[in-house]
Short mmCIF file of the C-alpha atoms (twelve columns), coordinates in Angstrom:
data_MODEL
# 
_entry.id   MODEL 
# 
loop_
_atom_site.group_PDB 
_atom_site.id 
_atom_site.type_symbol 
_atom_site.label_atom_id 
_atom_site.label_alt_id 
_atom_site.label_comp_id 
_atom_site.label_asym_id 
_atom_site.label_seq_id 
_atom_site.Cartn_x 
_atom_site.Cartn_y 
_atom_site.Cartn_z 
_atom_site.pdbx_PDB_model_num 
ATOM 1  C CA . UNK A 1  0.000  0.000  0.000   1 
ATOM 2  C CA . UNK A 2  1.156  3.516  -0.799  1 
ATOM 3  C CA . UNK A 3  1.883  5.838  2.083   1 
ATOM 4  C CA . UNK A 4  1.633  9.592  2.049   1 
ATOM 5  C CA . UNK A 5  4.175  11.528 4.112   1 
ATOM 6  C CA . UNK A 6  3.065  14.121 6.644   1 
ATOM 7  C CA . UNK A 7  3.930  17.567 5.248   1 
ATOM 8  C CA . UNK A 8  3.370  20.621 7.404   1 
ATOM 9  C CA . UNK A 9  2.740  23.501 7.401   1 
ATOM 10 C CA . UNK A 10 0.931  23.205 4.099   1 
ATOM 11 C CA . UNK A 11 0.698  25.709 2.488   1 
ATOM 12 C CA . UNK A 12 4.309  26.416 3.347   1 
ATOM 13 C CA . UNK A 13 6.092  29.765 3.481   1 
ATOM 14 C CA . UNK A 14 9.886  29.491 3.557   1 
ATOM 15 C CA . UNK A 15 10.088 25.917 4.854   1 
ATOM 16 C CA . UNK A 16 8.081  22.815 5.573   1 
ATOM 17 C CA . UNK A 17 8.634  19.705 7.647   1 
ATOM 18 C CA . UNK A 18 8.191  16.180 6.366   1 
ATOM 19 C CA . UNK A 19 7.653  13.070 8.418   1 
ATOM 20 C CA . UNK A 20 8.108  9.912  6.425   1 
ATOM 21 C CA . UNK A 21 6.920  6.455  7.385   1 
ATOM 22 C CA . UNK A 22 10.205 5.149  5.977   1 
ATOM 23 C CA . UNK A 23 12.954 4.468  8.460   1 
ATOM 24 C CA . UNK A 24 16.536 5.541  8.020   1 
ATOM 25 C CA . UNK A 25 17.943 8.078  5.609   1 
ATOM 26 C CA . UNK A 26 15.662 9.278  2.836   1 
ATOM 27 C CA . UNK A 27 16.114 11.274 -0.343  1 
ATOM 28 C CA . UNK A 28 13.577 14.069 -0.809  1 
ATOM 29 C CA . UNK A 29 12.990 15.511 -4.281  1 
ATOM 30 C CA . UNK A 30 10.616 18.337 -5.200  1 
ATOM 31 C CA . UNK A 31 9.141  18.540 -8.688  1 
ATOM 32 C CA . UNK A 32 7.326  21.518 -10.163 1 
ATOM 33 C CA . UNK A 33 3.999  21.022 -11.922 1 
ATOM 34 C CA . UNK A 34 5.826  20.606 -15.241 1 
ATOM 35 C CA . UNK A 35 7.611  17.564 -13.794 1 
ATOM 36 C CA . UNK A 36 11.047 19.185 -13.502 1 
ATOM 37 C CA . UNK A 37 13.170 18.314 -10.484 1 
ATOM 38 C CA . UNK A 38 13.798 21.621 -8.673  1 
ATOM 39 C CA . UNK A 39 15.326 20.481 -5.372  1 
ATOM 40 C CA . UNK A 40 16.872 17.288 -3.920  1 
ATOM 41 C CA . UNK A 41 18.358 16.539 -0.517  1 
ATOM 42 C CA . UNK A 42 19.422 13.499 1.477   1 
ATOM 43 C CA . UNK A 43 17.987 13.588 5.001   1 
ATOM 44 C CA . UNK A 44 20.019 11.312 7.278   1 
ATOM 45 C CA . UNK A 45 18.321 9.430  10.093  1 
ATOM 46 C CA . UNK A 46 19.147 6.398  12.238  1 
ATOM 47 C CA . UNK A 47 17.770 3.211  10.692  1 
ATOM 48 C CA . UNK A 48 15.299 2.530  13.512  1 
ATOM 49 C CA . UNK A 49 13.771 6.025  13.574  1 
ATOM 50 C CA . UNK A 50 11.134 7.401  11.176  1 
ATOM 51 C CA . UNK A 51 12.674 10.124 9.026   1 
ATOM 52 C CA . UNK A 52 11.799 13.725 9.800   1 
ATOM 53 C CA . UNK A 53 13.359 16.709 8.132   1 
ATOM 54 C CA . UNK A 54 12.944 20.436 7.626   1 
ATOM 55 C CA . UNK A 55 13.003 21.479 3.986   1 
ATOM 56 C CA . UNK A 56 14.064 25.063 3.148   1 
ATOM 57 C CA . UNK A 57 12.024 26.239 0.158   1 
ATOM 58 C CA . UNK A 58 12.791 29.960 0.492   1 
ATOM 59 C CA . UNK A 59 14.557 29.881 -2.886  1 
ATOM 60 C CA . UNK A 60 11.601 28.380 -4.765  1 
ATOM 61 C CA . UNK A 61 8.742  30.230 -6.412  1 
ATOM 62 C CA . UNK A 62 5.212  30.099 -5.076  1 
ATOM 63 C CA . UNK A 63 3.204  27.239 -6.504  1 
ATOM 64 C CA . UNK A 64 2.335  23.573 -6.198  1 
ATOM 65 C CA . UNK A 65 5.118  21.019 -5.894  1 
ATOM 66 C CA . UNK A 66 5.151  17.243 -5.812  1 
ATOM 67 C CA . UNK A 67 7.235  15.817 -2.957  1 
ATOM 68 C CA . UNK A 68 8.836  12.410 -3.609  1 
ATOM 69 C CA . UNK A 69 10.521 10.622 -0.709  1 
ATOM 70 C CA . UNK A 70 12.637 7.559  -1.449  1 
ATOM 71 C CA . UNK A 71 13.802 5.226  1.299   1 
ATOM 72 C CA . UNK A 72 14.730 1.587  1.729   1 
ATOM 73 C CA . UNK A 73 11.024 0.867  2.252   1 
ATOM 74 C CA . UNK A 74 9.966  2.377  -1.064  1 
ATOM 75 C CA . UNK A 75 8.655  5.654  -2.403  1 
ATOM 76 C CA . UNK A 76 6.139  8.056  -0.875  1 
ATOM 77 C CA . UNK A 77 4.540  10.911 -2.771  1 
ATOM 78 C CA . UNK A 78 2.835  14.022 -1.454  1 
ATOM 79 C CA . UNK A 79 2.039  17.572 -2.455  1 
ATOM 80 C CA . UNK A 80 3.024  20.911 -0.947  1 
ATOM 81 C CA . UNK A 81 1.839  24.410 -1.806  1 
ATOM 82 C CA . UNK A 82 4.327  27.253 -1.363  1 
ATOM 83 C CA . UNK A 83 2.629  30.564 -0.623  1 
ATOM 84 C CA . UNK A 84 4.138  33.727 0.844   1 
# 
């Protein structure tokens, strides 16, 4: 079954926080609505702890972005709106 990560606050201003059901380090990628990758970061976490990370989006334009989180347990997909 597909899992959706917790993303808050949403809409986001200059940052948002993700909480993934995956354990261990995860790679977070943001895609714009045209499908272009606009941001990627590895968020390290101990293998037995769910991954949580703060994502700085202050350099991105307002709009809707798809959030893709890849971990050893698979891929989670969510959506975040950036509004200032």
